[in-house]
Coordinates of C-alpha atoms (C1' of nucleotides) in Angstrom, one line a residue:
Chain A
M1 CA -2.8 24.6 14.2
N2 CA -3.4 23.6 17.9
S3 CA -3.4 19.9 18.4
F4 CA -4.3 17.8 15.4
D5 CA -5.7 14.4 16.3
L6 CA -4.8 12.0 13.6
S7 CA -7.1 9.3 14.9
E8 CA -10.0 11.6 14.2
F9 CA -8.9 12.4 10.7
L10 CA -11.3 10.8 8.2
P11 CA -8.7 9.9 5.5
Y12 CA -6.7 8.2 8.2
Q13 CA -9.7 6.3 9.6
L14 CA -10.6 5.2 6.1
A15 CA -7.1 4.0 5.4
V16 CA -7.0 2.0 8.7
L17 CA -10.4 0.6 8.2
S18 CA -9.8 -0.4 4.6
Q19 CA -6.5 -2.0 5.5
R20 CA -8.0 -4.0 8.3
V21 CA -11.0 -5.1 6.2
S22 CA -8.8 -6.0 3.3
D23 CA -6.3 -7.9 5.5
G24 CA -9.1 -10.0 7.0
F25 CA -9.8 -11.6 3.6
S26 CA -6.4 -11.3 1.9
T27 CA -4.8 -13.3 4.6
L28 CA -7.1 -16.1 3.5
Y29 CA -6.3 -16.2 -0.2
R30 CA -2.7 -15.4 0.6
S31 CA -2.2 -18.4 2.9
K32 CA -4.3 -20.7 0.7
Y33 CA -3.1 -19.8 -2.8
G34 CA -0.2 -17.4 -2.3
L35 CA -2.0 -14.5 -3.9
T36 CA -1.3 -10.8 -3.4
V37 CA -4.1 -8.3 -3.3
A38 CA -3.2 -7.2 -6.9
E39 CA -3.4 -10.7 -8.1
W40 CA -6.7 -11.3 -6.4
R41 CA -8.1 -8.3 -8.1
V42 CA -7.0 -9.6 -11.5
V43 CA -8.4 -13.1 -11.1
A44 CA -11.6 -11.7 -9.6
H45 CA -12.1 -9.6 -12.6
L46 CA -11.2 -12.5 -14.9
S47 CA -13.8 -14.6 -13.2
Q48 CA -16.4 -12.2 -14.4
S49 CA -15.2 -11.5 -17.9
D50 CA -12.7 -13.7 -19.7
K51 CA -10.5 -12.6 -22.6
V52 CA -9.5 -9.3 -21.1
S53 CA -6.5 -7.1 -21.9
V54 CA -4.1 -5.7 -19.3
R55 CA -5.4 -2.3 -20.2
E56 CA -9.0 -3.1 -19.4
I57 CA -7.9 -4.4 -16.0
H58 CA -5.8 -1.4 -15.4
E59 CA -8.7 0.9 -15.8
R60 CA -11.5 -1.2 -14.4
V61 CA -9.7 -2.4 -11.4
A62 CA -7.9 0.8 -10.3
M63 CA -4.4 -0.4 -10.7
E64 CA -1.3 0.9 -12.5
K65 CA -0.6 -0.5 -15.9
S66 CA 2.6 -2.0 -14.6
K67 CA 1.0 -3.4 -11.5
A68 CA -1.6 -5.2 -13.6
S69 CA 1.0 -6.4 -16.0
R70 CA 3.2 -7.9 -13.3
A71 CA 0.3 -9.4 -11.4
A72 CA -0.7 -11.1 -14.6
S73 CA 2.8 -12.4 -15.2
R74 CA 3.0 -13.8 -11.7
L75 CA -0.4 -15.4 -12.1
E76 CA 0.7 -16.9 -15.4
A77 CA 3.8 -18.3 -13.8
A78 CA 1.6 -19.8 -11.0
G79 CA -0.6 -21.4 -13.6
Y80 CA -3.8 -19.5 -12.8
V81 CA -4.1 -17.5 -15.9
S82 CA -3.1 -17.8 -19.5
K83 CA -1.8 -15.0 -21.6
T84 CA -2.4 -15.3 -25.4
A85 CA -1.9 -12.7 -28.1
N86 CA -5.0 -11.1 -29.4
P87 CA -5.4 -12.2 -33.1
N88 CA -7.2 -9.0 -34.1
D89 CA -4.7 -6.6 -32.4
G90 CA -1.2 -7.6 -31.9
R91 CA -0.7 -5.1 -29.1
L92 CA -3.3 -6.6 -26.9
V93 CA -3.0 -9.6 -24.6
S94 CA -5.9 -11.8 -23.8
L95 CA -5.9 -12.8 -20.2
A96 CA -8.1 -15.7 -19.1
L97 CA -8.4 -18.1 -16.2
T98 CA -6.9 -21.5 -16.7
P99 CA -8.9 -24.5 -15.4
T100 CA -6.8 -24.4 -12.3
G101 CA -7.5 -20.7 -11.9
R102 CA -11.2 -21.3 -12.3
R103 CA -11.2 -24.0 -9.7
M104 CA -9.4 -21.6 -7.3
M105 CA -12.1 -19.0 -7.9
E106 CA -14.8 -21.5 -7.3
D107 CA -13.2 -22.0 -3.9
L108 CA -12.6 -18.3 -3.2
V109 CA -15.7 -16.6 -4.4
P110 CA -18.0 -18.2 -1.8
M111 CA -15.5 -17.2 0.9
A112 CA -15.5 -13.7 -0.4
R113 CA -19.2 -13.5 -0.2
A114 CA -19.3 -14.9 3.3
Y115 CA -16.7 -12.5 4.4
E116 CA -18.6 -9.6 3.0
A117 CA -21.8 -10.8 4.6
E118 CA -20.1 -11.0 8.0
L119 CA -18.9 -7.4 7.5
L120 CA -22.4 -6.2 6.6
N121 CA -23.7 -8.1 9.6
N122 CA -21.4 -6.0 11.8
L123 CA -22.9 -2.9 10.5
G124 CA -26.4 -4.0 11.5
D125 CA -29.2 -1.9 10.2
T126 CA -27.0 1.0 9.2
A127 CA -25.5 -1.1 6.4
P128 CA -27.7 0.2 3.6
Q129 CA -26.9 3.8 4.4
F130 CA -23.2 3.0 4.7
L131 CA -23.1 1.2 1.4
Q132 CA -24.9 4.1 -0.2
A133 CA -22.4 6.6 1.2
V134 CA -19.5 4.6 0.0
A135 CA -20.9 4.3 -3.4
S136 CA -21.7 8.0 -3.7
L137 CA -18.2 9.0 -2.5
L138 CA -16.7 6.6 -5.0
H139 CA -18.6 8.2 -7.8
D140 CA -18.2 11.9 -7.3
A141 CA -15.9 12.3 -4.4
M142 CA -12.8 14.3 -4.9
E143 CA -12.8 13.4 -8.5
A144 CA -9.5 11.5 -8.9
D145 CA -9.7 10.0 -12.3
Chain B
M1 CA -19.6 -19.3 -8.0
N2 CA -21.4 -17.7 -10.9
S3 CA -20.1 -14.3 -11.8
F4 CA -18.5 -12.4 -9.0
D5 CA -18.5 -8.6 -9.5
L6 CA -15.4 -7.1 -7.9
S7 CA -16.7 -3.6 -8.2
E8 CA -19.6 -4.5 -5.9
F9 CA -17.3 -6.1 -3.3
L10 CA -17.2 -4.0 -0.2
P11 CA -13.5 -4.6 0.8
Y12 CA -12.6 -3.6 -2.7
Q13 CA -14.7 -0.5 -2.7
L14 CA -13.3 0.5 0.6
A15 CA -9.8 0.1 -0.7
V16 CA -10.4 2.2 -3.8
L17 CA -12.2 4.9 -1.8
S18 CA -9.6 5.0 0.9
Q19 CA -6.8 5.2 -1.7
R20 CA -8.5 8.0 -3.6
V21 CA -9.2 10.0 -0.5
S22 CA -5.7 9.5 0.8
D23 CA -4.2 10.4 -2.6
G24 CA -6.1 13.6 -2.7
F25 CA -4.3 14.9 0.3
S26 CA -1.1 13.0 0.2
T27 CA -0.3 14.5 -3.2
L28 CA -0.3 17.8 -1.4
Y29 CA 2.2 17.2 1.3
R30 CA 4.2 15.1 -1.1
S31 CA 4.7 17.8 -3.6
K32 CA 5.1 20.5 -0.9
Y33 CA 7.4 18.7 1.6
G34 CA 8.3 15.4 0.0
L35 CA 6.5 13.4 2.7
T36 CA 5.3 9.9 2.3
V37 CA 2.1 8.7 3.9
A38 CA 4.0 7.0 6.7
E39 CA 6.0 10.1 7.3
W40 CA 2.9 12.2 7.4
R41 CA 1.4 9.9 10.0
V42 CA 4.5 10.2 12.2
V43 CA 4.6 14.0 12.1
A44 CA 0.9 14.2 12.6
H45 CA 1.1 12.2 15.7
L46 CA 4.1 14.2 16.9
S47 CA 2.2 17.4 16.4
Q48 CA -0.2 16.1 19.0
S49 CA 2.2 14.7 21.6
D50 CA 5.9 15.3 21.6
K51 CA 8.5 13.1 23.1
V52 CA 7.2 9.9 21.7
S53 CA 8.9 6.5 21.2
V54 CA 8.9 4.5 18.0
R55 CA 6.9 1.9 19.8
E56 CA 4.1 4.3 20.7
I57 CA 3.8 5.4 17.1
H58 CA 3.9 1.9 15.9
E59 CA 0.9 0.9 18.0
R60 CA -1.0 4.2 18.0
V61 CA -0.7 4.9 14.3
A62 CA -1.3 1.4 12.8
M63 CA 2.2 1.0 11.4
E64 CA 4.8 -1.8 11.5
K65 CA 7.7 -1.2 13.9
S66 CA 10.1 -1.0 11.0
K67 CA 7.9 1.2 9.0
A68 CA 7.7 3.7 11.8
S69 CA 11.4 3.4 12.5
R70 CA 12.4 4.1 8.9
A71 CA 9.9 6.9 8.5
A72 CA 11.4 8.5 11.6
S73 CA 14.9 8.2 10.2
R74 CA 13.9 9.8 6.9
L75 CA 12.2 12.6 8.8
E76 CA 15.3 13.1 10.9
A77 CA 17.4 13.2 7.8
A78 CA 15.1 15.8 6.3
G79 CA 15.3 17.9 9.4
Y80 CA 11.7 17.7 10.5
V81 CA 12.2 15.4 13.5
S82 CA 14.8 15.0 16.2
K83 CA 15.7 11.6 17.7
T84 CA 17.2 11.7 21.2
A85 CA 17.9 8.9 23.6
N86 CA 15.5 8.6 26.5
P87 CA 17.5 9.3 29.7
N88 CA 15.3 7.1 31.8
D89 CA 15.3 4.1 29.5
G90 CA 18.2 3.5 27.1
R91 CA 16.1 1.4 24.8
L92 CA 13.6 4.1 24.0
V93 CA 14.0 6.9 21.5
S94 CA 12.4 10.3 22.0
L95 CA 10.9 11.6 18.8
A96 CA 10.0 15.3 18.6
L97 CA 9.3 17.9 15.9
T98 CA 12.1 20.3 15.2
P99 CA 11.2 23.9 14.8
T100 CA 11.2 23.3 11.0
G101 CA 8.9 20.4 11.5
R102 CA 6.6 22.4 13.6
R103 CA 6.4 25.1 11.0
M104 CA 5.6 22.5 8.4
M105 CA 2.8 21.2 10.5
E106 CA 1.4 24.7 11.1
D107 CA 1.2 24.9 7.3
L108 CA -0.2 21.4 6.8
V109 CA -2.8 21.0 9.6
P110 CA -5.1 23.7 8.3
M111 CA -5.0 22.1 4.9
A112 CA -5.8 18.7 6.4
R113 CA -8.8 20.2 8.1
A114 CA -9.9 21.9 4.9
Y115 CA -9.6 18.7 3.0
E116 CA -11.6 16.8 5.5
A117 CA -14.3 19.5 5.5
E118 CA -14.6 19.2 1.8
L119 CA -14.9 15.5 2.1
L120 CA -17.6 15.8 4.7
N121 CA -19.3 18.4 2.5
N122 CA -19.5 15.8 -0.3
L123 CA -21.4 13.5 2.0
G124 CA -24.0 16.1 2.8
D125 CA -26.4 15.3 5.6
T126 CA -25.5 11.6 5.6
A127 CA -22.1 12.6 7.0
P128 CA -22.9 11.9 10.7
Q129 CA -24.1 8.4 10.1
F130 CA -21.2 7.7 7.8
L131 CA -18.7 8.8 10.4
Q132 CA -20.6 6.8 13.0
A133 CA -20.4 3.7 10.9
V134 CA -16.7 4.1 10.2
A135 CA -16.0 4.5 13.8
S136 CA -18.0 1.6 14.9
L137 CA -16.4 -0.7 12.2
L138 CA -13.0 0.5 13.4
H139 CA -13.7 -0.5 16.9
D140 CA -15.3 -4.0 16.7
A141 CA -15.1 -4.9 13.1
M142 CA -13.3 -8.1 12.3
E143 CA -11.1 -7.7 15.3
A144 CA -7.7 -7.5 13.8
D145 CA -5.5 -6.5 16.7
Chain C
dT1 C1' 27.0 -9.2 41.0
dT2 C1' 25.6 -12.1 37.4
dC3 C1' 22.3 -14.2 34.7
dC4 C1' 18.0 -14.2 32.0
dG5 C1' 13.6 -13.4 29.9
dG6 C1' 11.5 -9.7 27.7
dT7 C1' 11.3 -5.1 25.3
dC8 C1' 12.8 -1.6 22.0
dG9 C1' 14.7 0.0 17.8
dT10 C1' 17.3 -1.0 13.7
dT11 C1' 18.8 -3.6 9.7
dG12 C1' 19.2 -7.5 5.7
dC13 C1' 16.8 -9.5 2.6
dT14 C1' 13.2 -10.2 -0.5
dT15 C1' 9.2 -8.6 -2.8
dG16 C1' 5.9 -5.3 -4.6
dT17 C1' 5.1 -0.6 -6.6
dG18 C1' 5.4 4.0 -9.1
dC19 C1' 7.3 6.3 -12.8
dA20 C1' 9.5 6.9 -17.0
dA21 C1' 11.4 5.0 -21.0
dT22 C1' 11.2 1.4 -24.4
dG23 C1' 9.7 -1.4 -28.3
dA24 C1' 6.1 -3.6 -30.8
dA25 C1' 1.9 -3.0 -33.3
dC26 C1' -2.0 -0.3 -34.9
dG27 C1' -4.6 3.1 -38.0
dC28 C1' -4.5 6.9 -40.8
dA29 C1' -2.7 10.6 -44.0
dG30 C1' -0.1 11.5 -47.8
Chain D
dC1 C1' 3.2 1.6 -49.8
dT2 C1' 5.6 4.6 -46.5
dG3 C1' 5.9 7.3 -42.7
dC4 C1' 3.9 9.1 -38.3
dG5 C1' 1.5 9.8 -34.1
dT6 C1' -0.8 6.8 -30.8
dT7 C1' -1.9 2.9 -28.0
dC8 C1' -0.5 -1.3 -25.4
dA9 C1' 2.3 -4.0 -22.6
dT10 C1' 6.7 -4.7 -20.6
dT11 C1' 10.9 -3.5 -18.1
dG12 C1' 14.8 -0.8 -15.5
dC13 C1' 15.5 1.7 -11.7
dA14 C1' 14.8 3.6 -7.2
dC15 C1' 12.3 3.2 -3.2
dA16 C1' 8.9 1.6 0.4
dA17 C1' 7.3 -2.3 3.2
dG18 C1' 6.9 -6.9 5.6
dC19 C1' 9.3 -10.3 8.1
dA20 C1' 12.7 -12.2 10.7
dA21 C1' 16.9 -11.7 13.1
dC22 C1' 20.0 -9.0 15.7
dG23 C1' 22.1 -6.2 19.3
dA24 C1' 21.4 -3.0 23.1
dC25 C1' 19.2 -2.4 27.1
dC26 C1' 16.0 -3.0 31.0
dG27 C1' 14.3 -5.2 35.4
dG28 C1' 14.0 -8.8 38.5
dA29 C1' 15.8 -13.4 40.6
dA30 C1' 19.3 -16.2 42.4

DNA sequence: TTCCGGTCGTTGCTTGTGCAATGAACGCAG
DNA sequence: CTGCGTTCATTGCACAAGCAACGACCGGAA
């Protein structure tokens, strides 16, 4: 093997980077609204499209079924989302932001945008290529799903 | 706020990408040696420099103290790592790979290299810029530590 | 020597997560 | 209408992780 340098290992670098980037913003919504990352993803998705099932979240937001389900339950308990039975299909649950939840997102979304902008700013003029690379890796890379 | 698209949010993309990339390889050492990601990081670091304290791992490998400590304990129980008291400083613990652990790394390191190569191959000729961007973000970006 | 602030590693406690199993509800075939 | 395989969401269980507290240990000062 002969000396393996973890700090030069791309999967490791990506993990550290992603964690650091994620923490930067999650600290914010965590301290302000007590949200976990999983919960943030759920409300973020709900802000875009209401009346969504757990299943849709689970596949569109890259989370385990159970993870999405529990995040939704916590959000319901906190009063940010409502869970109602789908009248057309008794198996499905319709998740939606409550007015409180919507107000929260109106506060958080601009912050998210600002944070992202700051991030891109750090990248300088290499930003476009970086975004491109990330997107392309996300699509074909290593074919997980 | 007006429609926030999580899938276009860079922190989210990075998280998904990193997770997918990490899973691709962690599945391997998980099924073969029953290692968690934290444990992999510990042995990876140990393969590079023996006789290392928990503290050094905790700061060099981006893990909580307790996370490093428990990972080391599990590795010791599994027979991959030895923990001995540092004779010069009774507070410190010297971690080192056992022969078994070393054999494991001789198996895993080439696989890690191959996996990374495949990853870079997916990036094509944009790989250098991508690596550069990741490294630069890791250094200054958002200043976590 | 004794005391004291600081460091190192471990451990309780609580919480989140993955995985498998469960139960309710659907659609379709007979 | 009655089964029957499938889909959806939830839950029990085991385990990892974050945080704070704790005890052991160090080095230097009085």
